[in-house]
Short mmCIF file of C-alpha atoms in Angstrom, two decimals:
data_model
loop_
_atom_site.label_atom_id
_atom_site.label_comp_id
_atom_site.label_asym_id
_atom_site.label_seq_id
_atom_site.Cartn_x
_atom_site.Cartn_y
_atom_site.Cartn_z
CA UNK A 1 39.80 10.62 18.08
CA UNK A 2 36.50 12.21 19.06
CA UNK A 3 33.79 11.61 16.50
CA UNK A 4 31.82 14.48 15.07
CA UNK A 5 28.65 15.25 16.98
CA UNK A 6 25.91 17.14 15.18
CA UNK A 7 23.69 19.74 16.81
CA UNK A 8 19.93 19.71 16.22
CA UNK A 9 20.27 22.76 13.94
CA UNK A 10 22.98 21.04 11.88
CA UNK A 11 20.87 17.89 11.62
CA UNK A 12 17.93 19.92 10.34
CA UNK A 13 20.07 21.59 7.69
CA UNK A 14 21.62 18.28 6.63
CA UNK A 15 18.23 16.57 6.41
CA UNK A 16 16.94 19.35 4.16
CA UNK A 17 20.11 19.35 2.05
CA UNK A 18 19.93 15.58 1.61
CA UNK A 19 16.30 15.72 0.49
CA UNK A 20 17.03 18.41 -2.10
CA UNK A 21 20.27 16.89 -3.38
CA UNK A 22 18.68 13.45 -3.70
CA UNK A 23 15.92 14.98 -5.83
CA UNK A 24 17.74 17.63 -7.87
CA UNK A 25 21.39 16.58 -7.72
CA UNK A 26 24.27 18.38 -6.05
CA UNK A 27 25.03 20.89 -8.81
CA UNK A 28 21.39 21.90 -9.26
CA UNK A 29 20.86 22.45 -5.54
CA UNK A 30 21.94 25.91 -4.44
CA UNK A 31 22.80 27.12 -0.97
CA UNK A 32 19.80 29.43 -1.22
CA UNK A 33 17.54 26.44 -1.97
CA UNK A 34 18.76 24.69 1.15
CA UNK A 35 18.49 27.77 3.34
CA UNK A 36 15.04 28.67 2.05
CA UNK A 37 13.63 25.20 2.76
CA UNK A 38 15.39 25.01 6.13
CA UNK A 39 14.25 28.51 7.09
CA UNK A 40 17.71 29.82 7.84
CA UNK A 41 20.01 32.63 6.73
CA UNK A 42 22.49 31.87 3.93
CA UNK A 43 25.38 32.74 6.23
CA UNK A 44 24.47 29.79 8.46
CA UNK A 45 25.86 27.32 5.88
CA UNK A 46 29.27 28.97 6.15
CA UNK A 47 28.99 29.16 9.92
CA UNK A 48 28.14 25.50 10.41
CA UNK A 49 29.94 23.83 7.50
CA UNK A 50 32.27 26.27 5.73
CA UNK A 51 30.92 25.75 2.21
CA UNK A 52 28.41 23.76 0.22
CA UNK A 53 31.12 21.28 -0.81
CA UNK A 54 32.30 20.78 2.77
CA UNK A 55 28.68 20.43 3.87
CA UNK A 56 28.41 17.41 1.55
CA UNK A 57 31.27 15.76 3.41
CA UNK A 58 29.54 16.44 6.72
CA UNK A 59 26.34 15.05 5.20
CA UNK A 60 28.13 11.86 4.16
CA UNK A 61 29.47 11.39 7.67
CA UNK A 62 26.04 12.12 9.16
CA UNK A 63 24.45 9.57 6.84
CA UNK A 64 27.05 6.90 7.68
CA UNK A 65 26.47 7.42 11.40
CA UNK A 66 22.70 7.15 11.00
CA UNK A 67 22.98 4.15 8.67
CA UNK A 68 25.19 2.38 11.21
CA UNK A 69 22.58 2.96 13.89
CA UNK A 70 19.64 1.88 11.71
CA UNK A 71 21.48 -1.25 10.55
CA UNK A 72 22.22 -2.26 14.12
CA UNK A 73 18.59 -1.76 15.08
CA UNK A 74 17.35 -3.72 12.05
CA UNK A 75 19.77 -6.60 12.62
CA UNK A 76 18.69 -6.78 16.25
CA UNK A 77 15.00 -7.12 15.32
CA UNK A 78 15.65 -10.24 13.20
CA UNK A 79 18.39 -11.92 15.23
CA UNK A 80 16.08 -14.66 16.54
CA UNK A 81 15.08 -15.71 13.02
CA UNK A 82 16.52 -18.58 10.99
CA UNK A 83 20.03 -18.05 9.64
CA UNK A 84 18.95 -18.14 6.01
CA UNK A 85 16.25 -15.54 6.63
CA UNK A 86 18.67 -13.24 8.43
CA UNK A 87 21.26 -13.53 5.66
CA UNK A 88 18.71 -12.75 2.96
CA UNK A 89 17.22 -9.78 4.82
CA UNK A 90 20.58 -8.23 5.68
CA UNK A 91 21.89 -8.54 2.12
CA UNK A 92 18.73 -6.86 0.85
CA UNK A 93 19.04 -4.19 3.55
CA UNK A 94 22.64 -3.26 2.70
CA UNK A 95 21.99 -3.16 -1.05
CA UNK A 96 18.88 -1.01 -0.54
CA UNK A 97 20.89 1.35 1.65
CA UNK A 98 23.59 1.80 -1.00
CA UNK A 99 21.07 2.41 -3.76
CA UNK A 100 18.99 4.79 -1.65
CA UNK A 101 22.01 7.03 -1.05
CA UNK A 102 23.59 6.44 -4.46
CA UNK A 103 24.18 10.16 -5.04
CA UNK A 104 27.02 10.09 -2.52
CA UNK A 105 29.18 7.61 -4.41
CA UNK A 106 31.91 9.32 -6.35
CA UNK A 107 31.37 12.76 -4.82
CA UNK A 108 33.41 12.06 -1.71
CA UNK A 109 36.16 10.08 -3.42
CA UNK A 110 38.68 12.87 -2.89
CA UNK A 111 37.37 14.13 0.45
CA UNK A 112 37.30 10.71 2.06
CA UNK A 113 41.06 10.34 1.63
CA UNK A 114 41.72 13.16 4.05
CA UNK A 115 38.73 12.95 6.35
CA UNK A 116 39.59 10.59 9.20
CA UNK A 117 36.15 11.03 10.78
CA UNK A 118 34.44 9.53 7.73
CA UNK A 119 36.97 6.71 7.46
CA UNK A 120 36.50 5.87 11.14
CA UNK A 121 32.71 5.86 10.85
CA UNK A 122 32.82 3.68 7.74
CA UNK A 123 35.22 1.27 9.43
CA UNK A 124 32.86 0.99 12.41
CA UNK A 125 29.94 0.30 10.09
CA UNK A 126 31.84 -2.36 8.15
CA UNK A 127 32.98 -4.07 11.35
CA UNK A 128 29.39 -4.17 12.64
CA UNK A 129 28.28 -5.79 9.37
CA UNK A 130 31.09 -8.36 9.46
CA UNK A 131 30.33 -9.26 13.08
CA UNK A 132 26.67 -9.80 12.22
CA UNK A 133 27.56 -11.97 9.21
CA UNK A 134 29.88 -14.06 11.42
CA UNK A 135 27.05 -14.67 13.86
CA UNK A 136 24.63 -15.65 11.09
CA UNK A 137 27.10 -17.99 9.37
CA UNK A 138 27.95 -19.66 12.68
CA UNK A 139 24.25 -20.10 13.46
CA UNK A 140 23.64 -21.59 10.01
CA UNK A 141 26.52 -24.03 10.33
CA UNK A 142 25.40 -25.18 13.79
CA UNK A 143 21.80 -25.65 12.64
CA UNK A 144 22.96 -27.50 9.52
CA UNK A 145 21.40 -25.20 6.90
CA UNK A 146 24.81 -23.90 5.74
CA UNK A 147 27.47 -26.41 4.74
CA UNK A 148 30.25 -23.89 4.01
CA UNK A 149 31.55 -20.95 6.04
CA UNK A 150 32.98 -18.25 3.78
CA UNK A 151 34.83 -15.37 5.44
CA UNK A 152 32.39 -12.72 6.57
CA UNK A 153 34.63 -9.90 5.39
CA UNK A 154 34.55 -11.45 1.91
CA UNK A 155 30.75 -11.60 1.97
CA UNK A 156 30.60 -7.88 2.79
CA UNK A 157 33.23 -7.04 0.16
CA UNK A 158 31.22 -8.86 -2.51
CA UNK A 159 28.03 -7.05 -1.54
CA UNK A 160 29.46 -3.55 -1.41
CA UNK A 161 31.83 -3.99 -4.34
CA UNK A 162 29.16 -5.40 -6.67
CA UNK A 163 26.59 -2.78 -5.71
CA UNK A 164 28.94 0.19 -6.09
CA UNK A 165 30.14 -1.12 -9.45
CA UNK A 166 26.59 -1.12 -10.76
CA UNK A 167 25.81 2.33 -9.33
CA UNK A 168 28.97 3.83 -10.85
CA UNK A 169 28.77 2.10 -14.25
CA UNK A 170 25.28 2.77 -15.50
CA UNK A 171 26.38 2.95 -19.14
CA UNK A 172 27.56 -0.66 -18.89
CA UNK A 173 24.94 -2.23 -16.65
CA UNK A 174 21.93 -0.75 -18.44
CA UNK A 175 22.88 -2.85 -21.48
CA UNK A 176 21.74 -5.88 -19.49
CA UNK A 177 18.50 -4.34 -18.26
CA UNK A 178 16.24 -4.28 -21.34
CA UNK A 179 13.24 -3.05 -19.34
CA UNK A 180 15.14 -0.15 -17.78
CA UNK A 181 14.88 3.48 -18.78
CA UNK A 182 16.15 6.77 -17.36
CA UNK A 183 13.37 6.91 -14.78
CA UNK A 184 13.54 3.36 -13.44
CA UNK A 185 17.18 2.38 -13.97
CA UNK A 186 18.13 2.42 -10.28
CA UNK A 187 15.12 0.37 -9.17
CA UNK A 188 15.63 -2.20 -11.93
CA UNK A 189 19.36 -2.38 -11.26
CA UNK A 190 18.71 -2.83 -7.53
CA UNK A 191 16.44 -5.82 -8.20
CA UNK A 192 19.04 -7.47 -10.44
CA UNK A 193 21.90 -6.84 -8.00
CA UNK A 194 19.92 -8.25 -5.08
CA UNK A 195 19.02 -11.38 -7.01
CA UNK A 196 22.63 -11.92 -8.09
CA UNK A 197 24.09 -11.35 -4.61
CA UNK A 198 21.56 -13.62 -2.95
CA UNK A 199 22.30 -16.43 -5.40
CA UNK A 200 26.09 -16.09 -5.17
CA UNK A 201 26.23 -15.64 -1.39
CA UNK A 202 23.98 -18.60 -0.67
CA UNK A 203 25.93 -20.71 -3.17
CA UNK A 204 29.07 -19.94 -1.16
CA UNK A 205 27.21 -21.03 1.98
CA UNK A 206 26.15 -24.29 0.36
CA UNK A 207 22.47 -23.39 0.59
CA UNK A 208 20.12 -23.70 -2.39
CA UNK A 209 18.09 -20.51 -2.50
CA UNK A 210 14.99 -19.90 -4.59
CA UNK A 211 14.41 -16.21 -5.33
#
């Protein structure tokens, strides 16, 4: 299957749409808002994407592709570092990524079931993450800083599952964030999730981490 390639014009529209939706929310962002900021005719949304709802699916795919690229670049820059440093930085990176684009989660639940392009891109991203975790765990075992070698796919599942649970269940998680309010909930939740995931992941690795 050939993956979706975006033109420069489509990328510009998607970048503008993402900025507006992240700030105002999907429902409060109109097609006219997007077109006005992007400097295009309203008809261009239909031409390039079909509808505002379908554009969101394209945007999700575009974001996954870019996130996959940025993750690979980030992981490459730290690959010479100690295993424990790499593990900590990559966990923080993935959690930050999920929180940064939190407005996607839930919206594409229905669309993703029928969009093979998105599923393929997500699968590629997950496989890249698992491969990187395998390399880090192996390095840590060889160097003696890790005494256990949990499955890398389980490490990724814990990270993504825990983070998405918190993003999707604000009414529950905010009960355990006494300093959080409407304005800072996501940032406070992100800090707590990172701390929890670092502690649990390193405990699985047999490494005592101080955070």
